[in-house]
């Protein structure tokens, strides 16, 4: 039996156990994991320091190093997230609906776990905890395959997680980590249909497209966020300024950060100079169309590739448009269906935007940075789905379940 087959078989066996555990058993396991993370945080931070040093030597960008970095505060954030997930209602065996049909059969639709979930992700160690906790709470086993940049951190975190599970009724093989980061092993993992029920890639476009091309396991596509902010001619420009800076600068390396700014020509000359000056001061590279370049001399001329790119870095593309229709056309052409926002004081324009933009999260007068499972009240997220089948938007506990029909009769046979 190969290394991956062993992990798969262990995960399948663990999934059969955890799906039958009570909500209390699972919550006790989450509490034990939280305690183990605190007890082993020195080891986790030491392992993270090794990853950061390797990352610097291998030329990781400042934004990617920021994604990789763990601190005591971030570990405490993981612990707080575990407690929040434990406080949520258990989704398993919840009855969505129930009715009696014409034959007198009582039919119920009940929530059940997906089974074994495989997660392939890049250099964000916090995903290791968030994903593990959500999968466990929803009654699933999980096999994690993180990026090589975070290998030391992920191994230390999973060691702590399994130490916590050892003090609970949850098998420690419920949460496992693939420690060989090779692409060959990842490709094999994507075809383990006999063991893995669902695959969730979480990362940049390259990772997600590679998984979609190679996987034979059902995939939930997440994460690519070419997110737009549209400053309408009826915008409150001070509000637009603050939301732009928050969306682009708070955490440029995450999928809900802004990548493209769309501005009505009626307000471009008033809005862009001050807004781009603040971006330039923060070290953001400005790419833009002809009108943008005329207004902002420091800007470089953009092309369609720039407008289609999720930068995850200190870069932004700007498009000046004639009117609302042109703005919607641009967003619909280049958006990845993640999160898009409009700034406007006109009620009807705002309602039109909510209807016209077909993205998982559509905002009026608010930052796209709020696209987050924890912020939405889900306790965390496995990722943000940009597809429509099974799950869409921030994937909380409900997205990690399926359902079955339970039919109760009194001896009925079909005529």
Coordinates of C-alpha atoms in Angstrom, one line a residue:
X1 CA 0.0 0.0 0.0
X2 CA 1.4 3.4 -1.0
X3 CA 1.9 6.4 1.4
X4 CA -1.2 8.1 0.0
X5 CA -3.3 5.0 0.0
X6 CA -2.5 4.6 3.7
X7 CA -3.6 8.2 4.4
X8 CA -6.8 7.6 2.4
X9 CA -7.7 4.4 4.1
X10 CA -7.1 5.9 7.5
X11 CA -9.2 9.0 6.6
X12 CA -12.1 6.8 5.3
X13 CA -12.1 4.8 8.5
X14 CA -12.0 8.0 10.6
X15 CA -14.8 9.5 8.6
X16 CA -17.1 6.6 9.6
X17 CA -16.4 7.3 13.2
X18 CA -16.6 11.1 13.3
X19 CA -19.9 11.3 11.4
X20 CA -21.6 9.4 14.2
X21 CA -20.1 11.4 17.1
X22 CA -22.3 13.8 19.1
X23 CA -22.0 17.6 18.8
X24 CA -20.4 17.6 22.3
X25 CA -17.8 15.1 21.3
X26 CA -16.7 17.2 18.4
X27 CA -16.8 20.4 20.4
X28 CA -14.7 18.8 23.1
X29 CA -12.2 17.9 20.4
X30 CA -12.1 21.4 19.1
X31 CA -11.4 22.7 22.6
X32 CA -8.6 20.2 23.0
X33 CA -7.1 21.3 19.7
X34 CA -7.2 24.9 20.9
X35 CA -5.4 24.1 24.1
X36 CA -2.8 22.1 22.3
X37 CA -2.1 25.0 19.9
X38 CA -1.5 27.3 22.9
X39 CA 0.7 24.7 24.6
X40 CA 2.8 24.2 21.5
X41 CA 2.9 27.7 20.1
X42 CA 6.6 28.1 20.7
X43 CA 7.3 25.0 18.5
X44 CA 4.9 26.3 15.9
X45 CA 6.5 29.8 15.8
X46 CA 10.0 28.2 15.6
X47 CA 8.9 26.1 12.6
X48 CA 7.3 29.2 11.0
X49 CA 10.6 31.0 11.4
X50 CA 12.3 28.3 9.4
X51 CA 9.7 28.7 6.6
X52 CA 10.1 32.4 6.6
X53 CA 13.9 32.2 6.3
X54 CA 13.6 29.7 3.5
X55 CA 11.0 31.9 1.8
X56 CA 13.3 34.9 1.9
X57 CA 16.2 32.9 0.5
X58 CA 13.9 31.7 -2.3
X59 CA 12.8 35.2 -3.2
X60 CA 9.2 35.2 -1.9
X61 CA 7.6 38.6 -2.3
X62 CA 6.8 40.8 0.7
X63 CA 3.1 40.0 0.2
X64 CA 3.7 36.3 0.2
X65 CA 5.9 36.4 3.2
X66 CA 3.1 38.3 5.0
X67 CA 0.7 35.5 4.2
X68 CA 3.2 33.0 5.5
X69 CA 3.9 34.7 8.8
X70 CA 2.6 33.5 12.1
X71 CA 2.7 35.4 15.4
X72 CA 1.4 34.9 18.9
X73 CA -1.6 37.1 17.9
X74 CA -2.3 35.0 14.8
X75 CA -2.1 31.8 16.8
X76 CA -4.5 33.3 19.3
X77 CA -6.7 34.2 16.3
X78 CA -6.7 30.5 15.4
X79 CA -7.7 29.5 18.9
X80 CA -10.5 32.1 19.0
X81 CA -11.7 30.8 15.6
X82 CA -11.8 27.2 17.0
X83 CA -13.9 28.4 20.0
X84 CA -16.3 30.3 17.6
X85 CA -16.7 27.2 15.4
X86 CA -17.4 25.1 18.5
X87 CA -20.2 27.6 19.5
X88 CA -22.0 27.2 16.3
X89 CA -25.0 24.9 15.8
X90 CA -24.1 21.4 14.7
X91 CA -25.2 21.0 11.1
X92 CA -25.3 17.2 11.1
X93 CA -28.7 15.3 11.1
X94 CA -30.4 18.7 11.0
X95 CA -33.7 18.3 9.2
X96 CA -34.0 20.8 6.3
X97 CA -37.6 19.9 5.5
X98 CA -40.2 17.2 6.2
X99 CA -43.5 16.3 4.6
X100 CA -46.0 13.4 4.2
X101 CA -46.7 12.3 0.6
X102 CA -49.9 11.0 -0.8
X103 CA -48.9 7.4 0.1
X104 CA -48.6 8.3 3.7
X105 CA -44.8 8.2 3.7
X106 CA -43.1 10.7 6.0
X107 CA -40.1 12.0 4.0
X108 CA -37.4 14.0 5.7
X109 CA -34.3 15.7 4.2
X110 CA -31.4 15.5 6.7
X111 CA -27.9 17.0 6.6
X112 CA -25.0 14.5 6.4
X113 CA -21.2 14.9 6.1
X114 CA -19.5 14.9 2.7
X115 CA -17.1 12.2 4.0
X116 CA -13.4 12.7 3.3
X117 CA -12.4 16.2 2.1
X118 CA -9.1 16.8 0.4
X119 CA -7.7 20.4 0.6
X120 CA -4.8 21.6 -1.6
X121 CA -3.6 25.1 -0.5
X122 CA -0.7 27.5 -0.6
X123 CA 1.3 29.4 1.9
X124 CA -1.2 30.4 4.6
X125 CA -0.7 28.2 7.7
X126 CA -3.9 29.5 9.3
X127 CA -5.8 27.6 6.7
X128 CA -4.5 24.4 8.3
X129 CA -6.5 25.1 11.5
X130 CA -9.5 26.7 9.9
X131 CA -10.1 23.9 7.4
X132 CA -9.4 21.2 10.0
X133 CA -11.9 22.7 12.5
X134 CA -14.7 23.2 9.9
X135 CA -14.3 19.8 8.4
X136 CA -14.4 18.2 11.9
X137 CA -17.4 20.1 13.1
X138 CA -19.3 19.1 10.0
X139 CA -18.5 15.4 10.7
X140 CA -15.8 15.0 8.0
X141 CA -12.3 13.7 7.9
X142 CA -9.7 15.8 6.0
X143 CA -6.4 15.3 4.2
X144 CA -4.4 18.5 3.9
X145 CA -1.8 19.2 1.3
X146 CA -0.2 22.6 1.9
X147 CA 2.4 24.4 -0.1
X148 CA 6.1 23.6 0.3
X149 CA 6.7 27.2 1.6
X150 CA 4.7 26.4 4.7
X151 CA 5.7 22.8 5.2
X152 CA 7.5 23.2 8.6
X153 CA 4.7 25.4 10.0
X154 CA 2.0 23.0 8.8
X155 CA 3.7 20.0 10.3
X156 CA 4.0 21.7 13.6
X157 CA 0.4 22.8 13.6
X158 CA -0.9 19.3 12.6
X159 CA 1.3 17.8 15.3
X160 CA -0.5 20.0 17.8
X161 CA -3.9 19.3 16.3
X162 CA -3.4 15.5 16.6
X163 CA -2.1 15.9 20.2
X164 CA -5.4 17.6 20.9
X165 CA -7.4 14.9 19.2
X166 CA -5.6 12.2 21.2
X167 CA -7.4 13.6 24.3
X168 CA -10.8 13.3 22.6
X169 CA -13.1 10.7 21.1
X170 CA -12.2 11.9 17.6
X171 CA -9.6 9.6 15.9
X172 CA -6.3 11.5 15.3
X173 CA -6.4 10.3 11.7
X174 CA -9.5 12.5 11.1
X175 CA -7.0 15.3 10.3
X176 CA -3.9 14.3 8.3
X177 CA -1.2 16.2 6.4
X178 CA 0.6 15.1 3.3
X179 CA 4.2 15.8 4.2
X180 CA 5.7 15.3 0.7
X181 CA 5.1 18.5 -1.2
X182 CA 6.0 17.1 -4.7
X183 CA 3.8 17.8 -7.6
X184 CA 3.8 14.1 -8.6
X185 CA 2.3 13.1 -5.3
X186 CA -0.2 16.0 -5.5
X187 CA -1.3 14.7 -9.0
X188 CA -1.8 11.2 -7.5
X189 CA -3.8 12.7 -4.6
X190 CA -6.2 14.4 -7.1
X191 CA -7.3 11.0 -8.5
X192 CA -7.9 9.1 -5.2
X193 CA -11.7 8.8 -5.8
X194 CA -11.9 5.6 -3.8
X195 CA -10.9 7.5 -0.6
X196 CA -11.6 11.2 -1.1
X197 CA -15.2 12.5 -1.7
X198 CA -14.5 16.1 -2.5
X199 CA -11.4 18.2 -3.4
X200 CA -11.1 21.9 -2.5
X201 CA -8.1 23.9 -4.0
X202 CA -7.4 27.1 -2.2
X203 CA -4.9 29.5 -3.7
X204 CA -4.0 31.4 -6.8
X205 CA -5.2 30.9 -10.3
X206 CA -2.3 28.6 -11.3
X207 CA -3.0 26.2 -8.5
X208 CA -6.8 26.1 -9.0
X209 CA -6.5 25.6 -12.8
X210 CA -4.0 22.8 -12.3
X211 CA -6.4 21.0 -9.9
X212 CA -9.3 21.5 -12.3
X213 CA -7.3 20.0 -15.2
X214 CA -5.9 17.0 -13.3
X215 CA -8.5 16.0 -10.7
X216 CA -10.9 13.1 -11.2
X217 CA -12.4 13.8 -7.7
X218 CA -15.3 16.3 -7.6
X219 CA -13.8 19.8 -7.1
X220 CA -15.2 22.9 -5.5
X221 CA -13.4 25.8 -7.2
X222 CA -12.4 28.6 -4.8
X223 CA -10.4 31.6 -4.3
X224 CA -9.4 33.4 -7.5
X225 CA -10.4 37.0 -6.7
X226 CA -10.1 39.6 -9.4
X227 CA -12.2 41.9 -7.3
X228 CA -13.5 45.3 -8.6
X229 CA -14.4 48.6 -7.0
X230 CA -16.7 50.8 -9.1
X231 CA -16.8 54.5 -8.2
X232 CA -20.1 55.7 -9.7
X233 CA -20.7 59.3 -10.7
X234 CA -23.0 59.6 -7.7
X235 CA -20.5 58.3 -5.2
X236 CA -19.5 59.8 -1.9
X237 CA -15.9 60.3 -2.9
X238 CA -14.5 60.3 0.7
X239 CA -16.3 57.0 1.2
X240 CA -14.8 55.7 -2.0
X241 CA -11.3 56.8 -1.0
X242 CA -11.5 55.0 2.3
X243 CA -12.9 51.8 0.8
X244 CA -10.4 51.8 -2.0
X245 CA -7.4 52.1 0.5
X246 CA -8.9 49.4 2.8
X247 CA -9.6 47.0 -0.1
X248 CA -6.1 47.4 -1.7
X249 CA -3.8 48.0 1.3
X250 CA -5.1 46.1 4.3
X251 CA -3.9 42.7 3.1
X252 CA -3.0 42.8 -0.6
X253 CA -2.1 39.1 -0.7
X254 CA -5.6 37.7 0.0
X255 CA -8.3 36.8 -2.5
X256 CA -10.8 39.5 -1.4
X257 CA -8.4 42.3 -1.8
X258 CA -9.1 44.8 -4.6
X259 CA -7.3 44.3 -7.9
X260 CA -9.2 46.7 -10.3
X261 CA -10.6 50.2 -9.8
X262 CA -13.4 51.3 -12.2
X263 CA -14.2 55.0 -12.2
X264 CA -16.9 57.0 -14.0
X265 CA -15.3 59.7 -16.2
X266 CA -17.6 62.3 -14.6
X267 CA -15.6 62.0 -11.3
X268 CA -12.3 60.7 -12.5
X269 CA -10.3 64.0 -12.5
X270 CA -11.6 64.8 -9.1
X271 CA -11.1 61.4 -7.5
X272 CA -8.1 59.8 -9.1
X273 CA -5.3 62.3 -8.2
X274 CA -5.8 62.1 -4.4
X275 CA -6.7 58.4 -4.4
X276 CA -3.7 57.3 -6.5
X277 CA -1.3 59.6 -4.5
X278 CA -2.2 57.6 -1.4
X279 CA -1.7 54.3 -3.3
X280 CA 1.6 55.4 -4.6
X281 CA 2.8 56.5 -1.2
X282 CA 2.0 53.0 0.0
X283 CA 4.1 51.5 -2.8
X284 CA 1.4 50.4 -5.1
X285 CA 2.2 50.2 -8.8
X286 CA -0.6 51.9 -10.9
X287 CA -1.6 50.4 -14.2
X288 CA -4.3 52.2 -16.2
X289 CA -6.0 53.1 -19.5
X290 CA -5.2 56.2 -21.6
X291 CA -7.4 58.4 -19.5
X292 CA -5.9 57.2 -16.3
X293 CA -2.4 57.8 -17.6
X294 CA -3.3 61.4 -18.5
X295 CA -4.6 62.1 -15.0
X296 CA -1.9 60.1 -13.2
X297 CA 1.5 60.6 -14.9
X298 CA 3.1 57.8 -12.7
X299 CA 0.7 55.2 -14.1
X300 CA 1.8 52.7 -16.7
X301 CA -0.5 51.8 -19.6
X302 CA -2.5 48.7 -18.9
X303 CA -3.6 45.9 -21.2
X304 CA -6.3 43.2 -21.1
X305 CA -4.0 40.8 -19.3
X306 CA -3.6 43.4 -16.5
X307 CA -7.3 43.8 -16.2
X308 CA -7.7 40.0 -16.0
X309 CA -5.0 39.4 -13.4
X310 CA -5.3 38.7 -9.7
X311 CA -2.1 40.5 -8.5
X312 CA -2.1 39.5 -4.8
X313 CA 0.5 42.2 -4.5
X314 CA 1.0 46.0 -4.4
X315 CA -0.4 46.6 -8.0
X316 CA -3.8 47.8 -9.2
X317 CA -5.4 48.3 -12.6
X318 CA -7.6 51.3 -13.2
X319 CA -10.3 51.7 -15.9
X320 CA -12.1 55.0 -16.6
X321 CA -15.5 54.4 -18.1
X322 CA -18.2 56.6 -19.7
X323 CA -21.1 55.5 -17.6
X324 CA -22.8 52.7 -15.5
X325 CA -23.4 50.4 -18.5
X326 CA -19.7 50.6 -19.5
X327 CA -18.6 49.8 -15.9
X328 CA -20.8 46.8 -15.7
X329 CA -19.6 45.6 -19.1
X330 CA -16.0 45.8 -17.9
X331 CA -16.6 44.1 -14.6
X332 CA -18.6 41.3 -16.3
X333 CA -15.8 40.7 -18.8
X334 CA -12.9 40.5 -16.3
X335 CA -14.4 39.6 -12.9
X336 CA -13.8 36.1 -11.6
X337 CA -17.1 36.1 -9.8
X338 CA -15.7 36.5 -6.4
X339 CA -16.4 39.9 -4.9
X340 CA -17.3 43.2 -6.6
X341 CA -18.4 46.5 -5.1
X342 CA -20.1 49.8 -6.1
X343 CA -19.8 53.2 -4.4
X344 CA -22.9 55.3 -5.0
X345 CA -25.5 57.4 -3.2
X346 CA -28.1 56.7 -5.9
X347 CA -30.5 54.0 -4.6
X348 CA -31.7 52.7 -8.0
X349 CA -28.1 52.5 -9.4
X350 CA -27.1 50.5 -6.3
X351 CA -30.1 48.1 -6.8
X352 CA -29.3 47.7 -10.5
X353 CA -25.7 46.8 -9.6
X354 CA -26.8 44.2 -7.1
X355 CA -28.9 42.6 -9.9
X356 CA -26.6 43.1 -12.8
X357 CA -23.3 41.7 -11.3
X358 CA -23.3 37.9 -11.1
X359 CA -20.6 37.4 -8.5
X360 CA -20.7 35.4 -5.3
X361 CA -20.5 38.6 -3.1
X362 CA -21.8 41.9 -4.4
X363 CA -21.4 45.0 -2.3
X364 CA -22.9 48.5 -2.1
X365 CA -20.8 51.1 -0.3
X366 CA -18.6 48.6 1.6
X367 CA -15.2 47.0 1.2
X368 CA -14.8 43.6 -0.6
X369 CA -12.5 42.7 2.3
X370 CA -15.6 41.6 4.2
X371 CA -15.9 38.5 2.0
X372 CA -15.0 36.1 4.8
X373 CA -16.7 33.2 6.4
X374 CA -15.9 34.4 9.9
X375 CA -17.1 37.9 9.2
X376 CA -20.3 36.5 7.7
X377 CA -20.9 34.6 11.0
X378 CA -19.9 31.2 9.8
X379 CA -17.1 30.8 12.4
X380 CA -14.5 30.5 9.6
X381 CA -14.4 29.3 6.0
X382 CA -12.9 26.5 3.9
X383 CA -12.6 29.0 1.1
X384 CA -14.7 31.3 -1.1
X385 CA -16.4 29.4 -3.9
X386 CA -16.6 31.1 -7.2
X387 CA -18.7 28.5 -8.8
X388 CA -22.5 27.8 -8.5
X389 CA -22.8 24.1 -8.0
X390 CA -23.1 22.8 -4.4
X391 CA -21.6 25.9 -2.7
X392 CA -21.1 29.6 -3.5
X393 CA -19.3 32.4 -1.6
X394 CA -17.7 31.9 1.8
X395 CA -18.0 28.2 2.6
X396 CA -19.0 27.6 6.2
X397 CA -20.2 24.5 7.9
X398 CA -23.3 24.1 5.7
X399 CA -21.2 23.9 2.6
X400 CA -19.3 20.9 4.0
X401 CA -22.4 18.8 4.2
X402 CA -24.7 17.1 1.8
X403 CA -28.1 15.6 2.5
X404 CA -30.0 12.3 2.4
X405 CA -33.7 11.5 2.3
X406 CA -35.1 9.5 5.2
X407 CA -38.4 7.8 4.4
X408 CA -40.6 6.3 7.1
X409 CA -43.6 4.1 6.3
X410 CA -46.1 1.7 7.8
X411 CA -45.9 -1.2 5.4
X412 CA -46.7 0.7 2.2
X413 CA -45.9 -0.9 -1.2
X414 CA -46.1 0.8 -4.5
X415 CA -49.0 -0.1 -6.8

